[in-house]
Structure formats: structure tokens, C-alpha cells
XYZ file of C-alpha atoms in Angstrom:
715
model
C -3.205 14.690 -32.324
C -2.449 17.702 -34.546
C -4.790 16.502 -37.281
C -7.582 15.373 -34.963
C -10.917 17.154 -34.886
C -12.374 18.543 -31.676
C -14.676 15.524 -31.466
C -11.771 13.112 -31.885
C -9.767 14.835 -29.158
C -12.790 14.728 -26.876
C -13.232 11.018 -27.606
C -9.709 10.349 -26.333
C -10.718 11.836 -22.972
C -14.124 10.139 -22.644
C -14.728 6.534 -21.636
C -17.218 4.520 -23.663
C -19.496 3.930 -20.662
C -20.018 1.239 -18.065
C -19.894 -2.326 -19.459
C -19.566 -1.075 -23.035
C -16.115 -2.595 -23.520
C -14.086 -5.602 -22.444
C -12.319 -3.861 -19.556
C -13.670 -2.041 -16.504
C -12.690 1.171 -18.274
C -12.332 1.687 -22.026
C -11.671 4.596 -24.370
C -12.634 4.344 -28.050
C -10.255 4.082 -30.991
C -9.515 7.448 -32.610
C -7.665 7.468 -35.920
C -4.544 5.324 -35.491
C -4.861 5.478 -31.697
C -6.552 2.186 -30.728
C -8.049 3.388 -27.453
C -7.158 2.145 -24.008
C -8.118 -0.780 -21.794
C -8.064 0.207 -18.108
C -8.297 -2.666 -15.621
C -8.118 -3.370 -11.885
C -6.366 -4.201 -9.623
C -3.353 -3.281 -7.470
C -2.616 -6.986 -6.736
C -3.293 -8.621 -10.109
C -5.439 -8.539 -13.240
C -9.096 -8.565 -12.177
C -12.033 -10.357 -13.845
C -10.035 -12.870 -15.876
C -8.449 -16.328 -15.718
C -4.879 -17.620 -15.582
C -3.431 -14.717 -13.635
C -1.571 -14.519 -10.335
C -3.150 -13.219 -7.144
C -0.239 -11.401 -5.548
C 0.147 -10.539 -1.875
C -1.684 -7.302 -1.072
C 0.039 -3.947 -0.930
C 0.118 -4.023 2.865
C 2.034 -7.319 2.762
C 4.519 -5.942 0.247
C 5.064 -2.873 2.440
C 5.667 -5.136 5.442
C 8.772 -6.529 3.735
C 10.481 -3.098 3.927
C 12.423 -4.540 0.994
C 12.633 -2.427 -2.143
C 13.862 -5.257 -4.368
C 10.931 -7.498 -3.444
C 8.453 -4.655 -3.910
C 9.952 -3.820 -7.323
C 9.874 -7.492 -8.381
C 6.214 -7.740 -7.370
C 5.419 -4.647 -9.436
C 7.281 -6.018 -12.434
C 5.420 -9.330 -12.340
C 2.038 -7.603 -11.986
C 2.944 -5.325 -14.895
C 3.966 -8.251 -17.072
C 0.644 -9.984 -16.422
C -1.356 -6.861 -17.268
C 0.562 -6.524 -20.517
C 0.121 -10.208 -21.347
C -3.636 -9.732 -20.973
C -3.575 -6.635 -23.207
C -4.315 -4.125 -20.449
C -2.978 -0.655 -21.239
C -3.551 0.998 -17.867
C -3.363 -0.901 -14.578
C -5.519 0.698 -11.891
C -2.892 0.630 -9.178
C -0.983 1.030 -6.973
C -3.156 2.389 -4.184
C -1.354 4.756 -1.808
C -3.908 6.267 0.524
C -2.657 6.419 4.094
C -3.690 4.038 6.847
C -4.881 7.021 8.885
C -7.780 5.054 10.358
C -7.000 1.548 11.636
C -10.480 0.381 10.563
C -10.207 1.824 7.032
C -11.712 -0.688 4.612
C -9.141 -0.433 1.829
C -5.986 0.008 3.921
C -4.825 -3.461 2.857
C -4.606 -2.319 -0.784
C -2.106 0.371 0.207
C 1.240 0.505 1.944
C 0.575 1.339 5.578
C 0.418 4.320 7.881
C 3.668 6.167 7.181
C 4.132 8.472 4.179
C 7.802 7.640 3.644
C 7.213 3.875 3.620
C 4.135 4.328 1.423
C 6.073 6.577 -0.925
C 8.990 4.193 -1.321
C 6.647 1.244 -1.877
C 4.655 3.231 -4.432
C 7.854 4.324 -6.191
C 9.212 0.779 -6.498
C 5.838 -0.685 -7.483
C 5.396 1.842 -10.292
C 8.928 1.343 -11.604
C 8.165 -2.381 -11.691
C 4.725 -2.094 -13.267
C 5.896 0.196 -16.039
C 9.050 -1.856 -16.671
C 6.559 -4.652 -17.313
C 4.967 -2.549 -20.048
C 1.697 -1.367 -18.477
C 0.823 2.203 -17.538
C 0.462 2.527 -13.771
C -2.186 4.565 -11.933
C -1.510 6.254 -8.596
C -4.752 6.254 -6.616
C -6.923 7.556 -4.954
C -5.876 11.199 -5.129
C -6.396 12.311 -2.352
C -7.585 11.894 1.287
C -9.795 8.869 0.583
C -9.015 7.213 3.931
C -12.366 5.657 4.793
C -15.156 3.941 2.856
C -18.201 5.142 4.786
C -19.874 7.892 2.724
C -16.796 8.164 0.531
C -18.771 10.035 -2.136
C -20.382 12.327 0.433
C -17.598 13.285 2.794
C -15.193 16.187 2.942
C -11.718 15.385 4.218
C -10.657 18.662 5.809
C -6.875 18.814 5.822
C -4.470 21.674 6.488
C -1.888 22.572 3.846
C 1.186 21.375 5.741
C -0.347 18.026 6.636
C -1.479 17.548 3.042
C 2.023 18.092 1.731
C 4.022 16.194 4.324
C 1.700 13.211 4.831
C -0.951 12.556 2.200
C 0.563 14.000 -0.981
C 4.010 12.554 -0.388
C 3.346 9.053 -1.835
C 1.828 10.673 -4.935
C 4.910 12.861 -5.274
C 7.059 9.732 -5.238
C 4.727 8.205 -7.823
C 5.372 11.194 -10.095
C 9.118 10.827 -9.515
C 8.806 7.197 -10.643
C 7.274 8.411 -13.919
C 3.730 7.254 -13.251
C 1.568 7.564 -16.362
C -1.767 8.261 -14.651
C -3.241 9.500 -11.392
C -6.817 8.728 -10.346
C -8.741 11.408 -8.463
C -10.946 10.120 -5.662
C -14.649 10.160 -4.739
C -14.445 12.419 -1.694
C -14.264 16.152 -1.264
C -11.128 17.886 0.006
C -11.834 20.988 2.074
C -15.372 21.081 0.626
C -14.403 20.688 -3.051
C -14.692 17.356 -4.843
C -11.327 15.727 -5.589
C -12.065 15.454 -9.325
C -13.033 19.114 -9.427
C -10.270 20.407 -7.166
C -8.009 22.990 -8.781
C -5.665 23.135 -5.780
C -4.896 19.441 -5.585
C -4.878 18.665 -9.322
C -3.554 21.740 -11.072
C -1.455 23.336 -8.361
C -0.017 20.500 -6.271
C 0.074 17.615 -8.746
C 0.692 19.312 -12.087
C 2.495 22.482 -11.002
C 4.429 21.563 -7.835
C 5.105 17.930 -8.710
C 5.452 18.635 -12.430
C 3.188 15.702 -13.339
C 3.156 15.194 -17.116
C 0.707 12.294 -17.316
C -3.087 12.276 -17.237
C -5.566 12.463 -14.368
C -8.505 10.080 -14.669
C -11.586 10.079 -12.489
C -12.545 7.271 -10.196
C -15.591 5.529 -11.624
C -18.421 8.132 -11.790
C -16.423 10.611 -9.686
C -16.537 13.354 -12.359
C -18.740 16.152 -11.042
C -19.188 18.434 -14.061
C -17.740 19.421 -17.408
C -15.673 22.214 -15.879
C -13.684 19.556 -14.012
C -11.512 19.719 -17.130
C -10.490 23.250 -16.174
C -9.647 22.089 -12.643
C -7.227 19.517 -14.070
C -9.212 16.368 -14.918
C -8.037 14.815 -18.201
C -10.172 11.681 -18.568
C -13.615 10.712 -17.277
C -14.226 7.094 -16.321
C -16.052 4.969 -17.161
C -17.469 7.788 -19.306
C -21.103 8.032 -18.296
C -22.336 10.309 -15.498
C -23.885 7.336 -13.699
C -23.521 3.704 -14.737
C -25.623 3.073 -17.869
C -26.974 6.644 -17.873
C -26.106 7.214 -21.530
C -24.909 10.709 -20.615
C -21.468 12.176 -19.978
C -19.991 15.324 -18.514
C -17.329 15.031 -21.205
C -18.315 13.723 -24.658
C -20.816 16.058 -26.295
C -20.826 18.440 -23.317
C -17.055 18.890 -23.453
C -17.247 19.415 -27.230
C -19.862 22.132 -26.748
C -17.798 23.842 -24.025
C -14.768 23.939 -26.338
C -16.833 25.119 -29.298
C -18.239 28.050 -27.318
C -14.842 28.904 -25.761
C -15.896 28.047 -22.208
C -12.980 25.616 -22.228
C -9.981 26.507 -24.377
C -8.718 24.455 -27.277
C -5.299 24.554 -25.615
C -6.716 22.772 -22.583
C -8.384 20.104 -24.731
C -5.116 19.594 -26.619
C -3.339 19.245 -23.276
C -5.845 16.617 -22.096
C -5.576 14.527 -25.247
C -1.798 14.895 -25.435
C -1.307 13.705 -21.857
C -3.365 10.569 -22.548
C -1.746 9.665 -25.866
C 1.725 10.467 -24.496
C 1.359 7.751 -21.850
C 0.632 5.216 -24.595
C 3.811 6.156 -26.431
C 5.816 6.469 -23.196
C 5.260 2.763 -22.434
C 5.838 1.787 -26.109
C 2.282 0.539 -26.406
C 2.296 1.611 -30.052
C 4.760 -1.235 -30.731
C 2.897 -4.561 -31.182
C 1.114 -4.312 -27.852
C -1.187 -7.309 -27.180
C -4.914 -6.898 -27.730
C -7.130 -7.134 -24.662
C -7.843 -10.740 -23.717
C -10.132 -10.034 -20.778
C -13.907 -9.978 -20.631
C -14.774 -8.316 -17.347
C -18.471 -9.097 -17.560
C -18.442 -12.822 -18.332
C -15.733 -14.848 -16.613
C -16.737 -17.940 -18.594
C -16.120 -16.205 -21.908
C -13.327 -18.135 -23.719
C -11.436 -14.869 -24.236
C -10.548 -14.899 -20.529
C -8.725 -18.196 -20.942
C -6.846 -17.455 -24.165
C -3.719 -16.114 -22.481
C -1.988 -17.669 -19.478
C -0.156 -14.749 -17.871
C 1.141 -16.481 -14.731
C 4.693 -17.440 -15.765
C 6.750 -18.356 -12.648
C 5.314 -15.534 -10.583
C 4.330 -17.907 -7.779
C 7.968 -17.625 -6.699
C 7.834 -13.885 -5.947
C 4.385 -14.399 -4.391
C 5.815 -16.916 -1.945
C 8.855 -14.756 -1.188
C 6.693 -11.753 -0.339
C 4.204 -13.858 1.618
C 7.139 -14.934 3.807
C 9.101 -11.678 3.670
C 5.986 -9.702 4.611
C 5.226 -11.867 7.655
C 6.154 -10.216 10.958
C 7.263 -12.226 13.986
C 5.727 -10.380 16.942
C 6.474 -12.806 19.767
C 8.695 -15.855 20.176
C 9.455 -17.573 23.458
C 12.093 -19.732 21.806
C 9.592 -22.121 20.227
C 10.171 -21.084 16.625
C 11.406 -22.161 14.194
C 9.755 -25.539 14.510
C 12.135 -28.513 14.487
C 10.392 -31.743 13.487
C 7.699 -31.665 16.171
C 6.116 -35.031 16.940
C 2.574 -33.610 16.746
C 0.875 -30.439 15.523
C -2.752 -29.409 15.705
C -4.128 -26.681 13.434
C -7.109 -24.815 14.861
C -9.396 -22.294 13.167
C -11.027 -21.944 9.771
C -8.248 -19.578 8.658
C -5.928 -22.607 8.516
C -8.028 -24.314 5.866
C -9.117 -23.899 2.245
C -12.417 -21.983 1.907
C -15.291 -24.452 1.875
C -16.893 -23.167 -1.345
C -13.658 -22.406 -3.183
C -11.198 -19.543 -3.263
C -13.195 -16.980 -5.252
C -16.146 -16.218 -3.001
C -14.553 -13.172 -1.415
C -16.818 -11.543 1.131
C -19.409 -14.320 0.720
C -17.778 -17.441 2.145
C -16.398 -16.570 5.614
C -14.328 -19.761 5.847
C -10.755 -20.435 4.882
C -7.421 -18.679 4.736
C -7.740 -14.914 4.254
C -5.374 -14.043 1.419
C -6.939 -10.785 0.128
C -9.759 -8.433 1.104
C -12.888 -7.716 -0.945
C -13.894 -5.203 -3.622
C -12.279 -3.879 -6.783
C -8.755 -4.390 -5.415
C -8.903 -8.139 -6.009
C -8.181 -10.792 -8.635
C -9.421 -14.338 -9.166
C -7.399 -17.076 -7.536
C -6.161 -19.638 -10.026
C -5.265 -21.677 -6.942
C -4.856 -20.973 -3.228
C -2.461 -22.748 -0.861
C -3.769 -22.833 2.710
C -1.621 -23.442 5.815
C -3.302 -26.855 6.129
C -1.881 -27.954 2.780
C 1.541 -26.377 3.257
C 2.069 -27.734 6.774
C 0.805 -31.188 5.769
C 3.445 -31.313 3.029
C 6.180 -30.396 5.510
C 4.821 -32.834 8.108
C 5.156 -35.660 5.606
C 8.887 -34.937 5.360
C 9.313 -34.553 9.137
C 7.028 -37.512 9.938
C 4.922 -35.292 12.190
C 1.421 -36.285 13.212
C -1.003 -33.561 12.108
C -4.434 -32.937 13.606
C -6.929 -30.210 12.845
C -10.176 -28.575 13.886
C -11.441 -25.861 11.537
C -14.623 -25.013 13.485
C -14.266 -21.631 15.213
C -17.604 -21.934 16.962
C -17.279 -25.142 18.990
C -14.790 -23.935 21.585
C -15.036 -27.060 23.696
C -14.120 -29.265 20.759
C -11.246 -26.948 19.813
C -9.916 -27.038 23.373
C -10.177 -30.804 23.501
C -8.376 -31.223 20.176
C -5.149 -29.600 21.411
C -4.611 -31.588 24.621
C -1.236 -33.364 24.721
C -0.189 -32.035 21.300
C 3.390 -30.738 21.069
C 2.374 -27.622 19.135
C -1.042 -25.966 18.775
C -1.294 -23.346 16.034
C -4.385 -21.132 16.058
C -5.225 -19.244 12.875
C -7.409 -16.120 13.088
C -8.236 -13.328 10.660
C -9.921 -9.982 10.120
C -11.309 -8.831 6.766
C -12.411 -5.593 5.090
C -12.857 -4.141 1.623
C -14.574 -1.645 -0.603
C -17.745 -0.010 0.683
C -20.079 -1.154 -2.082
C -20.061 -4.579 -0.418
C -21.152 -5.139 3.196
C -19.924 -8.283 4.941
C -21.335 -9.250 8.343
C -22.285 -5.637 8.984
C -18.901 -4.279 7.920
C -19.688 -1.749 5.169
C -16.178 -1.785 3.753
C -14.588 -0.351 6.883
C -14.258 -2.663 9.872
C -16.753 -2.198 12.708
C -14.054 -2.909 15.290
C -10.485 -4.106 15.723
C -11.161 -7.586 17.036
C -10.487 -10.875 15.280
C -13.399 -12.229 13.250
C -15.293 -15.484 13.915
C -14.685 -15.186 17.698
C -10.956 -15.518 17.141
C -10.031 -14.143 20.579
C -12.202 -16.717 22.323
C -10.751 -19.482 20.150
C -7.188 -18.525 21.089
C -8.038 -18.444 24.792
C -9.783 -21.812 24.612
C -6.747 -23.400 22.976
C -4.199 -21.673 25.225
C -6.073 -22.933 28.291
C -5.298 -26.508 27.212
C -1.914 -26.266 25.474
C 1.213 -24.584 26.825
C 2.759 -24.149 23.367
C 0.082 -22.164 21.548
C 1.258 -20.292 18.459
C -1.060 -17.667 16.952
C -1.022 -16.862 13.224
C -2.992 -13.821 12.107
C -4.109 -12.977 8.582
C -5.469 -9.464 8.867
C -6.144 -6.434 6.694
C -4.813 -4.165 9.448
C -4.236 -3.767 13.190
C -6.085 -5.829 15.779
C -6.361 -5.420 19.524
C -4.488 -8.407 20.949
C -4.829 -7.628 24.659
C -7.202 -10.486 25.613
C -4.477 -13.068 24.934
C -1.154 -11.506 23.938
C 0.398 -11.946 27.418
C -1.160 -15.342 28.100
C 1.735 -17.507 29.363
C 0.771 -20.331 27.018
C 0.824 -18.116 23.909
C 4.437 -18.720 22.992
C 4.648 -17.105 19.533
C 2.688 -14.740 17.282
C 3.036 -14.451 13.512
C 1.476 -11.484 11.690
C 0.993 -12.795 8.167
C -1.226 -10.094 6.574
C -2.573 -11.178 3.135
C -0.350 -13.597 1.237
C -2.090 -14.176 -2.099
C -1.885 -17.535 -3.915
C 0.977 -18.817 -1.775
C -0.312 -17.601 1.607
C -0.028 -21.008 3.275
C 3.462 -21.668 1.948
C 4.657 -18.268 3.141
C 3.400 -19.011 6.665
C 4.965 -22.477 6.601
C 8.289 -21.014 5.467
C 8.357 -18.766 8.532
C 7.149 -21.408 11.015
C 9.884 -23.826 9.985
C 12.670 -21.312 9.388
C 12.908 -21.704 5.623
C 12.742 -17.896 5.729
C 14.125 -16.190 8.814
C 11.487 -13.546 9.656
C 12.452 -10.092 8.400
C 9.054 -8.406 8.036
C 8.220 -5.225 9.940
C 4.900 -3.692 10.970
C 3.754 -0.962 8.534
C 1.485 0.456 11.239
C 1.163 0.510 15.021
C -0.686 -2.203 16.936
C -2.226 -0.390 19.910
C -3.311 -1.687 23.289
C -6.682 0.020 22.928
C -8.605 1.093 19.825
C -9.079 4.531 21.422
C -5.308 5.032 21.511
C -5.226 5.722 17.763
C -5.248 9.415 16.762
C -8.133 9.141 14.276
C -11.335 7.125 14.375
C -13.860 6.145 11.743
C -16.415 8.950 11.251
C -19.926 7.563 10.891
C -23.420 9.019 10.672
C -24.956 11.425 8.185
C -28.029 11.066 6.023
C -27.932 10.100 2.355
C -27.729 13.757 1.325
C -25.328 15.019 3.999
C -21.723 15.869 3.253
C -19.936 14.325 6.214
C -17.064 16.408 7.625
C -13.949 14.410 8.435
C -11.494 16.727 10.137
C -7.875 15.603 10.101
C -7.291 17.295 13.452
C -4.317 15.110 14.368
C -2.355 16.867 11.623
C 1.125 15.418 11.257
C 0.625 13.020 14.156
C -0.428 9.982 12.146
C 0.027 6.495 13.622
C 3.346 6.103 15.533
C 3.932 9.858 15.466
C 0.859 10.292 17.673
C 1.905 7.522 20.059
C 5.353 9.111 20.365
C 4.059 12.657 20.823
C 1.413 11.637 23.384
C 3.729 9.181 25.147
C 1.281 6.303 24.597
C 2.817 2.842 24.855
C 1.681 0.617 21.982
C 1.521 -3.154 22.101
C 3.799 -3.359 19.050
C 5.252 -0.240 17.495
C 5.554 0.740 13.844
C 8.586 -0.903 12.248
C 8.733 -3.692 14.837
C 9.579 -7.265 13.928
C 11.624 -10.053 15.491
C 14.070 -12.481 13.905
C 15.382 -15.942 14.730
C 18.776 -14.317 15.112
C 20.067 -11.065 16.656
C 21.831 -8.014 15.265
C 24.238 -5.418 16.618
C 24.724 -1.880 15.276
C 27.977 0.127 15.561
C 30.384 2.672 14.037
C 28.009 5.423 12.892
C 29.411 8.015 10.479
C 27.640 10.910 8.728
C 29.243 12.511 5.687
C 27.991 15.265 3.362
C 27.564 14.317 -0.304
C 28.906 16.990 -2.609
C 26.515 18.131 -5.311
C 27.640 17.801 -8.921
C 24.790 19.972 -10.190
C 26.394 23.391 -10.406
C 23.443 24.791 -12.370
C 21.286 24.606 -9.243
C 23.930 25.520 -6.678
C 22.134 28.774 -5.885
C 19.048 26.796 -4.867
C 21.175 24.639 -2.570
C 22.769 27.749 -1.036
C 19.332 29.276 -0.565
C 18.112 26.126 1.224
C 21.173 25.962 3.457
C 20.543 29.573 4.479
C 16.958 28.831 5.454
C 15.277 29.848 2.217
C 12.229 28.023 0.862
C 11.941 26.321 -2.500
C 10.620 28.689 -5.188
C 7.017 28.658 -6.366
C 7.559 27.094 -9.783
C 6.656 24.128 -11.925
C 8.294 20.983 -10.585
C 9.587 22.790 -7.504
C 8.781 19.915 -5.145
C 10.365 17.240 -7.361
C 13.481 19.227 -8.311
C 16.669 17.207 -8.631
C 18.701 19.333 -6.222
C 16.076 18.835 -3.509
C 16.027 15.033 -3.807
C 19.606 14.077 -4.681
C 21.559 12.575 -1.745
C 22.918 15.331 0.501
C 24.162 13.231 3.423
C 25.253 9.629 3.719
C 24.719 7.791 6.987
C 26.857 4.656 7.292
C 27.122 2.105 10.095
C 27.940 -1.533 10.743
C 25.380 -4.272 11.254
C 26.572 -7.598 12.689
C 24.655 -10.855 12.965
C 25.351 -11.847 16.576
C 23.121 -14.929 16.536
C 23.421 -18.451 15.210
C 21.258 -18.299 12.066
C 21.465 -16.554 8.708
C 18.935 -13.741 8.625
C 17.912 -10.318 7.395
C 17.700 -7.067 9.328
C 15.803 -3.895 8.385
C 17.740 -0.861 9.673
C 15.472 2.195 9.883
C 16.458 5.863 10.107
C 14.251 8.344 11.975
C 14.833 12.097 11.861
C 14.319 14.186 15.003
C 13.656 17.786 13.992
C 14.459 20.749 16.249
C 11.628 22.228 18.365
C 11.284 25.129 15.912
C 9.997 22.710 13.261
C 6.956 21.625 15.318
C 7.332 18.135 13.888
C 6.554 14.766 15.524
C 9.332 13.425 17.785
C 10.496 10.843 15.216
C 9.863 10.686 11.470
C 10.901 7.767 9.259
C 13.184 9.004 6.479
C 15.176 5.952 5.491
C 15.339 2.170 5.603
C 17.254 -0.623 3.951
C 17.687 -4.373 4.232
C 20.811 -6.384 4.933
C 21.210 -10.181 5.001
C 23.994 -11.685 7.110
C 25.460 -15.039 8.066
C 26.273 -15.661 11.746
C 29.152 -13.423 12.936
C 29.162 -11.573 9.601
C 29.419 -7.769 9.663
C 28.491 -5.482 6.810
C 28.781 -1.738 6.285
C 25.324 -0.305 5.558
C 24.427 3.081 4.025
C 21.281 5.187 4.029
C 21.233 8.535 2.252
C 19.240 11.619 3.169
C 18.192 14.354 0.753
C 17.460 17.998 1.481
C 13.803 17.150 1.011
C 14.091 14.502 3.746
C 15.304 17.196 6.143
C 12.769 19.850 5.116
C 9.342 20.864 6.348
C 6.548 22.481 4.356
C 6.446 26.224 4.997
C 2.802 27.225 4.630
C 3.530 30.947 4.476
C 6.282 30.737 1.840
C 4.615 27.785 0.061
C 7.844 25.838 -0.231
C 10.147 23.326 1.432
C 12.607 24.748 3.923
C 15.220 23.579 6.422
C 14.061 24.224 9.989
C 16.218 26.340 12.272
C 18.227 24.369 14.813
C 19.952 21.016 15.124
C 18.546 18.121 13.145
C 19.239 14.825 14.909
C 18.506 11.272 13.863
C 18.488 7.714 15.139
C 19.125 4.402 13.431
C 17.569 1.245 14.775
C 15.321 -1.769 14.407
C 11.945 -0.022 14.838
C 10.380 3.355 15.617
C 11.141 2.750 19.316
C 14.249 0.571 19.199
C 17.056 3.011 18.447
C 20.617 1.655 18.428
C 22.647 4.617 17.127
C 22.144 8.395 17.211
C 23.749 11.330 15.454
C 23.253 14.842 14.097
C 23.181 16.152 10.538
C 26.020 18.608 9.815
C 23.935 21.389 8.257
């Protein structure tokens, strides 16, 4: 950019305006720099044809499987590149703080460590596929209601340990871009927030990429001083013809209100991402037209490849078996009846999200979506299997005629009831749900449907496709409800993924990425409603560190199903726990390690939170896992740290997980490493990470409440 004029540098930072380019966001060509195409979404390429609709982020997180999450990211990245997209607007990594949060399904659940690992793997995959990734929405955008007129009020320690952590992992993965969010943080808009952008993201995390605004989230020209590098889509309001950047930014640089050095920094960060992903080397031209799906350009490139395979694997791997009274896997049943509209294809086709309430729920609604090229429902997948098994299949897809549904299941060997719960982005309201869910009950009178079926069939299996937690109490302990599958949002292959679990093609290995409570009021944070059009709604994060399972543990509240829970068709045994220190080979930073071991905090410096010495393995925890059952299957060992009382931490904090697949009677040695960061807490006074005083213990087990082994860290 050394030879660029001020206007040219400004043009790099300023979108061309809403609907003034092929993509949802576009920057203009400047000299030899061709400009950028920025396109949704976190689960596929939006607004175009011949692309894959991948399982949602929440489904990927439910696999607790880094390799599957990475493979999903890679395939999504390859499809963005094939369509000529420079910047993919994902992944989304806001926390599932509120069970009803409308966009929770786009993200990775309610725990920062799980969200961070999923974000890390997704970004490595996306960028290996050639597209620049975007970590969003930075930060504290946990509900849709009044998202542009609410202040998320969060204390410094909670911000660092919970909400910023996934973004830190995104930076460690080399993410090219971060998107600042619509909301205010502690009464300052996210895209105008010096603390979160300049200090935490760019100074502490050492972020070298560019910060872009959410669409029309730029608040003024001086946002550039607070750390904003690019305004999207460019205009102040859609089609306004005005911009806070553009001519205004040029004027501010010309009159020295904003320095030339800062403008150079903005432009450099943007162009650097283009070079970083080798997009200067024969990168495809954009073959999407976001504003006219029937435009031939959208059909020029078929980006799908064989990605249906990873879609199906994650649809199955992300399904959680919550209950099984020995009835699954199915073994050539003589008769099956499928009940509920969620078992079927949508009546009006797959791409009427939020409009057609019928059919299998395979993604939510809003900008985090993609068009289905095809959609496999459970009805189709189970029919195909029934043909092989010579099973008689019956169905009733009407949720509203309970008498007919009850009658249809009499004398059938297996009755499978399919229910769902949907949500999405707040600019669309569906059945009174303005993005966020109004409640935590199944849609389309799902609870009543289950009870009607269970009253007439003593082998009732429930399959749930949901964007987040539901209250299951009306039927979960019904003696005729013999199994429950939690299938989340499975994308194109949703029905096949469910079939694979029902029949044991895939032994269930998914785990809950959030807590399922017995009562909605048991959750630590509720949706904050109210406020007039002009009010700034205050959302106080008063639960602090006690998000999701941490709250249930601290308050001794028994959940229905805890975070990390998931059954298998086999059983596993843990033994022989050993903890060993890992010697550091980085002698240059040995003084920082000594300082940490003696209780010192990390220094206030650029990149201090992402420093190598802080994140390299410091301790290795090893143990045996044995398959003690009769079927091949996968286990997800999880490691939870128990800090000393001095730390004032939650009772248990997830700090490690892995996956291991075993044949019957097979034993394997499993390792999970812990870094100094994993054992640290954020010291608000010293503004750094520090080891708490006292004994740090840990447990290894199958969920946040099913601990099999315990130990202490030798620090």
C-alpha cells in the first residue's frame, strides 16, 4: 500500500454499500488489489446454488471431536473458495449464556473451553481451505432482543475467562478477521470500544488481522481510533448513500483527527489477510449473486464435492443418546411407526426456513444459513433401511390430531416420535419468536404428541431436533419412553445421521454442549425483555463465571442431563491415572515460567495472553480407557479442573477433552495436556493471568458430573 493515496487506502477499509456488489459484503478494487467478497455463513455458502448445508455449529460442538470439527471447517472453506468468496463470515462463537438465545445454534455451546477448541479447529479448517475466516460476534452478543440497543454489562474477570476466551483461541488459530457486534459492552458500542478491540484483542491477544463491523454496526468515524479497521457493508444504514468511513474517514485523516499511521495500519491489516491466505495467486472470481438466486452465476460452480460424507458423520457424531432402556440399536424390527412432522420432508420444500413450520429441522433461520441442495429426512432414511430389513413402516406427520397419532402407534413394535424447537436471527419473527425462543418447550405441541403416543405404545423412542435445551419433564420419566436421541441440527444428511444412530451404524458418541435443566428457572441467566425503541436495555451478567453447568454445580442444582453427558451402546472403564510435568524447551522465556510458578502474573504487554510459554503443555495427564461392553464404540474423556478456594472459581471447569475409539475388551492409553493458562485465573488487579494459591485438583470422566479418576497438579 506504500504507493496508495489516502483515498485508495480509505477505499480498502470501506464497503461499497448494501446490495452494490455480488456478495453480502464487498470492498472495491484498489490498484492491483481486486477488493474482497465477504459472504455468510458459518455452516455453508449463503445465497447461492450447488453448495453443502453443513450441520450447525452446535452439532459440530456436540461431537467433542476435534478431527470432525476440523474436517467440517476444511470442507466449508473449500466451498467458499470454490465460489470465489474471500472472507467467510464465520465461525460464530458467542456463548450459550441464555438457553433461549436465538443464535446459540450457530455457535459451539455454553462452555468457553469447548467453544474455544471448536472455534480453533474450525478456523484452521476454513483457512486451510483457502478462505479467510471471521470470528464473530465480538463480544457479548448473547441474545437477539434489542441487540442493537442493549448494553451487556460484564466484569473484567468474567470477560476474560468466559466470553473472550473463544476469540483468543481464534487468534491463536491465525484467524484473518474478527467481526465486532451490534450491542454495547459496559455502555460503549462494541464497534467503538477501545477496551475490547484495541486493548484485549489487539494488545493482549496480539491480533494481527482486521476488525470488521457487523452490518451497519459502525457508530462513527472515530471508531477507527477505537480499533475498527473495516466498515460493512459500507453505508451508515442500508442504501443510505452515506458512510462513516469513505469521505468522512478521508477528511479525518486529512485534518489529522485520525493519523496516517492508523489508516496505514487499517489498510495493511486488510490486505495482509488477502496475502496470508494466498488469495493473490489465481483465486477464483466470485460466482455468487446474493440478490437473485435464479441468476445463472449462482449455478456456474458446483462446490459440493463429496462433502455429504462429513455432513453425515457429524450429523451422527453430534447426536447425543440421552436415554436407552436397552431398546437401541434397533435390530430388524417387524414394524415401525414414525410420528410427527419433524420426521418428514418440509411440505413446501427445504428452503422455506422460518416460513414453513413442517418437516425435519436441520438448521435455524437468519443469516447463519445456506440453501439446501437436497435434504434427507428421517422418513426417507428409515424407509431405505426398512427395505433392507423388510420392516413394515407406518407414519403420521400431523402433530395436531393427537387421537389419530395415538391410534397409529397401537400394536407397532417401535414408535418413534420426532419433535423440534427452532430459533434464529432477530430480524425474522416466527410464531411470535423474535429470534430468541419464547420458552423452552417443544414446538407444534411436541410434548402432548409424545404423551399421546407413549400412552398407546410401550416402546416409544423420542428424537429431538432442537437449536438448544428443552424442558423434558412432562415425559422424560414416562415408563413407555424407552429412548431419547438429541439430534440437534444435522444439515443435508440430518435423516441419515439419525438413522445411523438408531440402527447402530454409528455407536453414539455425542455429548451435550450445554445443560438440560429440569426447570427453565434453574438456568443462571434469563432472556431480558422490555424497553422502548429508544431505550438502551441493560443486561447485567450477574452470574459472573457461573455459566451453565458451573452454576448448577455451585448452587447444587440437579439438572435433568448435565453438560458433557451422553450414553453409548457400550460401556467404558477408566484406570491408571498418572500426571507428569512437561519440561519446557523455551529457555528464552524461562523467567516468565519461574514468575508464574511463584505466583506472579503475566506482564502487561502485546501478545501477553497468547504467549507461547503460557499455552505450551506444562502437564500431561494419562490414563487407560477400556471398552468393557460388547460393541465397538467411542468415548469422550473430559478433564475438569477444581481450583483451590482462594481462586473463587466454579467447582469444576472443563479444561480438556479427547476422543478414543475402542473394540470390545480393548484398552488404550489416553493423554490430555494442560497448559499454565489452563491452570490460571485472570487477576483483575494485576491485569494478567496468574496461578492461584493452593492445591489445584482435577477429575477425569465421562461428563461434568460423572468423574471416574481424580488427581492433583504438582505445581
